Amino acid sequence: MRYLRRHSVGLDKDKPLIDFSYARVDWKETPDGHVIMVDVLGLKKDEIKIEVEGNRVLRVSGERKREKEKEGDHWHRVERSYGKFWRQFKVPNNVDLDSVKAKLENGVLTLTLNKLSPDRIKGPRVMSIEGNDEQPAKINGNEAKQEL
């Protein structure tokens, strides 16, 4: 079951309406990678931003603009959502963040993320503890490997 969270501020038609919603998403894992599909109906690719942060967070954001009212227009119903949206995902350690590909087709943004080979998966960094032997603590980044 899917839920749409939506927050709106402003009730007067003459005051601006600030609308913020989460884009609907499907995420599947395949033997070769991960595929994330985001509904972005009515948006062009230059209205969507895709960011990858160093802490393995993938963020998709954008803004759907409200149609401008023209003098003489009388709206009977406004149901299509507009405003800013964002979704972010903490991707697993087995995802190659350099392989992210995005494709926009028929209102669906499809992100494809390849899996890393098991020997390239980075595990947690292991730190040695400084002791009485006057040796400074060392950070070893490549010694620990995470198993799948």
C-alpha positions as a Python dict, from the first residue, in 0.01 Angstrom:
ca = {
    (1, 'M'): (0, 0, 0),
    (2, 'R'): (133, 344, -88),
    (3, 'Y'): (89, 657, 114),
    (4, 'L'): (135, 1016, 3),
    (5, 'R'): (248, 1257, 269),
    (6, 'R'): (158, 1611, 191),
    (7, 'H'): (195, 1936, 379),
    (8, 'S'): (16, 2251, 265),
    (9, 'V'): (16, 2602, 406),
    (10, 'G'): (-228, 2873, 300),
    (11, 'L'): (-603, 2863, 256),
    (12, 'D'): (-679, 3196, 91),
    (13, 'K'): (-673, 3189, -291),
    (14, 'D'): (-493, 3526, -295),
    (15, 'K'): (-214, 3403, -69),
    (16, 'P'): (55, 3174, -206),
    (17, 'L'): (15, 2804, -140),
    (18, 'I'): (329, 2625, -29),
    (19, 'D'): (299, 2258, -111),
    (20, 'F'): (553, 1993, -27),
    (21, 'S'): (507, 1626, -102),
    (22, 'Y'): (705, 1308, -133),
    (23, 'A'): (730, 1164, -482),
    (24, 'R'): (599, 808, -510),
    (25, 'V'): (875, 552, -547),
    (26, 'D'): (929, 185, -628),
    (27, 'W'): (1268, 31, -542),
    (28, 'K'): (1375, -318, -641),
    (29, 'E'): (1698, -512, -610),
    (30, 'T'): (1806, -735, -896),
    (31, 'P'): (2101, -976, -915),
    (32, 'D'): (2302, -702, -1092),
    (33, 'G'): (2196, -390, -904),
    (34, 'H'): (1919, -170, -772),
    (35, 'V'): (1647, 6, -970),
    (36, 'I'): (1458, 302, -825),
    (37, 'M'): (1155, 438, -1015),
    (38, 'V'): (1020, 781, -916),
    (39, 'D'): (691, 931, -1039),
    (40, 'V'): (768, 1280, -1174),
    (41, 'L'): (471, 1337, -1404),
    (42, 'G'): (483, 1659, -1601),
    (43, 'L'): (845, 1742, -1519),
    (44, 'K'): (1131, 1791, -1761),
    (45, 'K'): (1478, 1656, -1689),
    (46, 'D'): (1614, 2006, -1613),
    (47, 'E'): (1351, 2041, -1335),
    (48, 'I'): (1484, 1736, -1148),
    (49, 'K'): (1800, 1723, -937),
    (50, 'I'): (1983, 1401, -845),
    (51, 'E'): (2253, 1417, -577),
    (52, 'V'): (2480, 1157, -420),
    (53, 'E'): (2635, 1235, -82),
    (54, 'G'): (2948, 1075, 59),
    (55, 'N'): (2755, 902, 336),
    (56, 'R'): (2577, 684, 76),
    (57, 'V'): (2265, 898, 48),
    (58, 'L'): (2096, 936, -290),
    (59, 'R'): (1854, 1233, -312),
    (60, 'V'): (1602, 1315, -585),
    (61, 'S'): (1433, 1655, -571),
    (62, 'G'): (1250, 1898, -791),
    (63, 'E'): (960, 2133, -820),
    (64, 'R'): (639, 2116, -1017),
    (65, 'K'): (525, 2471, -1095),
    (66, 'R'): (166, 2578, -1052),
    (67, 'E'): (-6, 2701, -1366),
    (68, 'K'): (-37, 3078, -1360),
    (69, 'E'): (-386, 3217, -1333),
    (70, 'K'): (-495, 3444, -1613),
    (71, 'E'): (-758, 3711, -1576),
    (72, 'G'): (-1098, 3571, -1660),
    (73, 'D'): (-1002, 3212, -1567),
    (74, 'H'): (-1237, 3039, -1325),
    (75, 'W'): (-1097, 2716, -1184),
    (76, 'H'): (-1356, 2451, -1098),
    (77, 'R'): (-1111, 2194, -962),
    (78, 'V'): (-739, 2180, -881),
    (79, 'E'): (-624, 1828, -794),
    (80, 'R'): (-285, 1793, -956),
    (81, 'S'): (-7, 1836, -703),
    (82, 'Y'): (255, 2105, -741),
    (83, 'G'): (536, 2245, -536),
    (84, 'K'): (866, 2106, -418),
    (85, 'F'): (928, 1739, -362),
    (86, 'W'): (1221, 1525, -253),
    (87, 'R'): (1306, 1168, -171),
    (88, 'Q'): (1628, 1038, -31),
    (89, 'F'): (1759, 687, 11),
    (90, 'K'): (2040, 538, 217),
    (91, 'V'): (2186, 295, -34),
    (92, 'P'): (2349, -32, 76),
    (93, 'N'): (2725, -83, 83),
    (94, 'N'): (2704, -309, -222),
    (95, 'V'): (2602, -18, -451),
    (96, 'D'): (2858, 142, -682),
    (97, 'L'): (2777, 512, -640),
    (98, 'D'): (2985, 596, -948),
    (99, 'S'): (2752, 387, -1166),
    (100, 'V'): (2426, 577, -1109),
    (101, 'K'): (2235, 623, -1435),
    (102, 'A'): (1911, 818, -1473),
    (103, 'K'): (1649, 796, -1747),
    (104, 'L'): (1327, 999, -1773),
    (105, 'E'): (1051, 842, -1977),
    (106, 'N'): (670, 882, -1969),
    (107, 'G'): (675, 1068, -1637),
    (108, 'V'): (890, 809, -1457),
    (109, 'L'): (1249, 875, -1355),
    (110, 'T'): (1436, 544, -1348),
    (111, 'L'): (1763, 531, -1154),
    (112, 'T'): (1986, 230, -1213),
    (113, 'L'): (2264, 154, -965),
    (114, 'N'): (2508, -131, -1028),
    (115, 'K'): (2628, -359, -751),
    (116, 'L'): (2994, -368, -656),
    (117, 'S'): (3186, -691, -687),
    (118, 'P'): (3232, -850, -341),
    (119, 'D'): (3604, -765, -333),
    (120, 'R'): (3529, -390, -381),
    (121, 'I'): (3273, -357, -100),
    (122, 'K'): (3412, -128, 166),
    (123, 'G'): (3355, -234, 522),
    (124, 'P'): (3383, -20, 831),
    (125, 'R'): (3715, 145, 911),
    (126, 'V'): (3901, -22, 1196),
    (127, 'M'): (4094, 197, 1440),
    (128, 'S'): (4369, 73, 1666),
    (129, 'I'): (4383, 210, 2018),
    (130, 'E'): (4680, 406, 2143),
    (131, 'G'): (4846, 232, 2436),
    (132, 'N'): (5146, 263, 2667),
    (133, 'D'): (5383, 185, 2383),
    (134, 'E'): (5376, 554, 2273),
    (135, 'Q'): (5248, 459, 1926),
    (136, 'P'): (4978, 691, 1780),
    (137, 'A'): (4643, 541, 1683),
    (138, 'K'): (4621, 428, 1320),
    (139, 'I'): (4322, 419, 1092),
    (140, 'N'): (4312, 120, 861),
    (141, 'G'): (4061, 168, 581),
    (142, 'N'): (4118, -136, 362),
    (143, 'E'): (4177, -418, 607),
    (144, 'A'): (3816, -496, 694),
    (145, 'K'): (3591, -625, 419),
    (146, 'Q'): (3220, -678, 452),
    (147, 'E'): (3086, -1016, 348),
    (148, 'L'): (2761, -1052, 155),
}
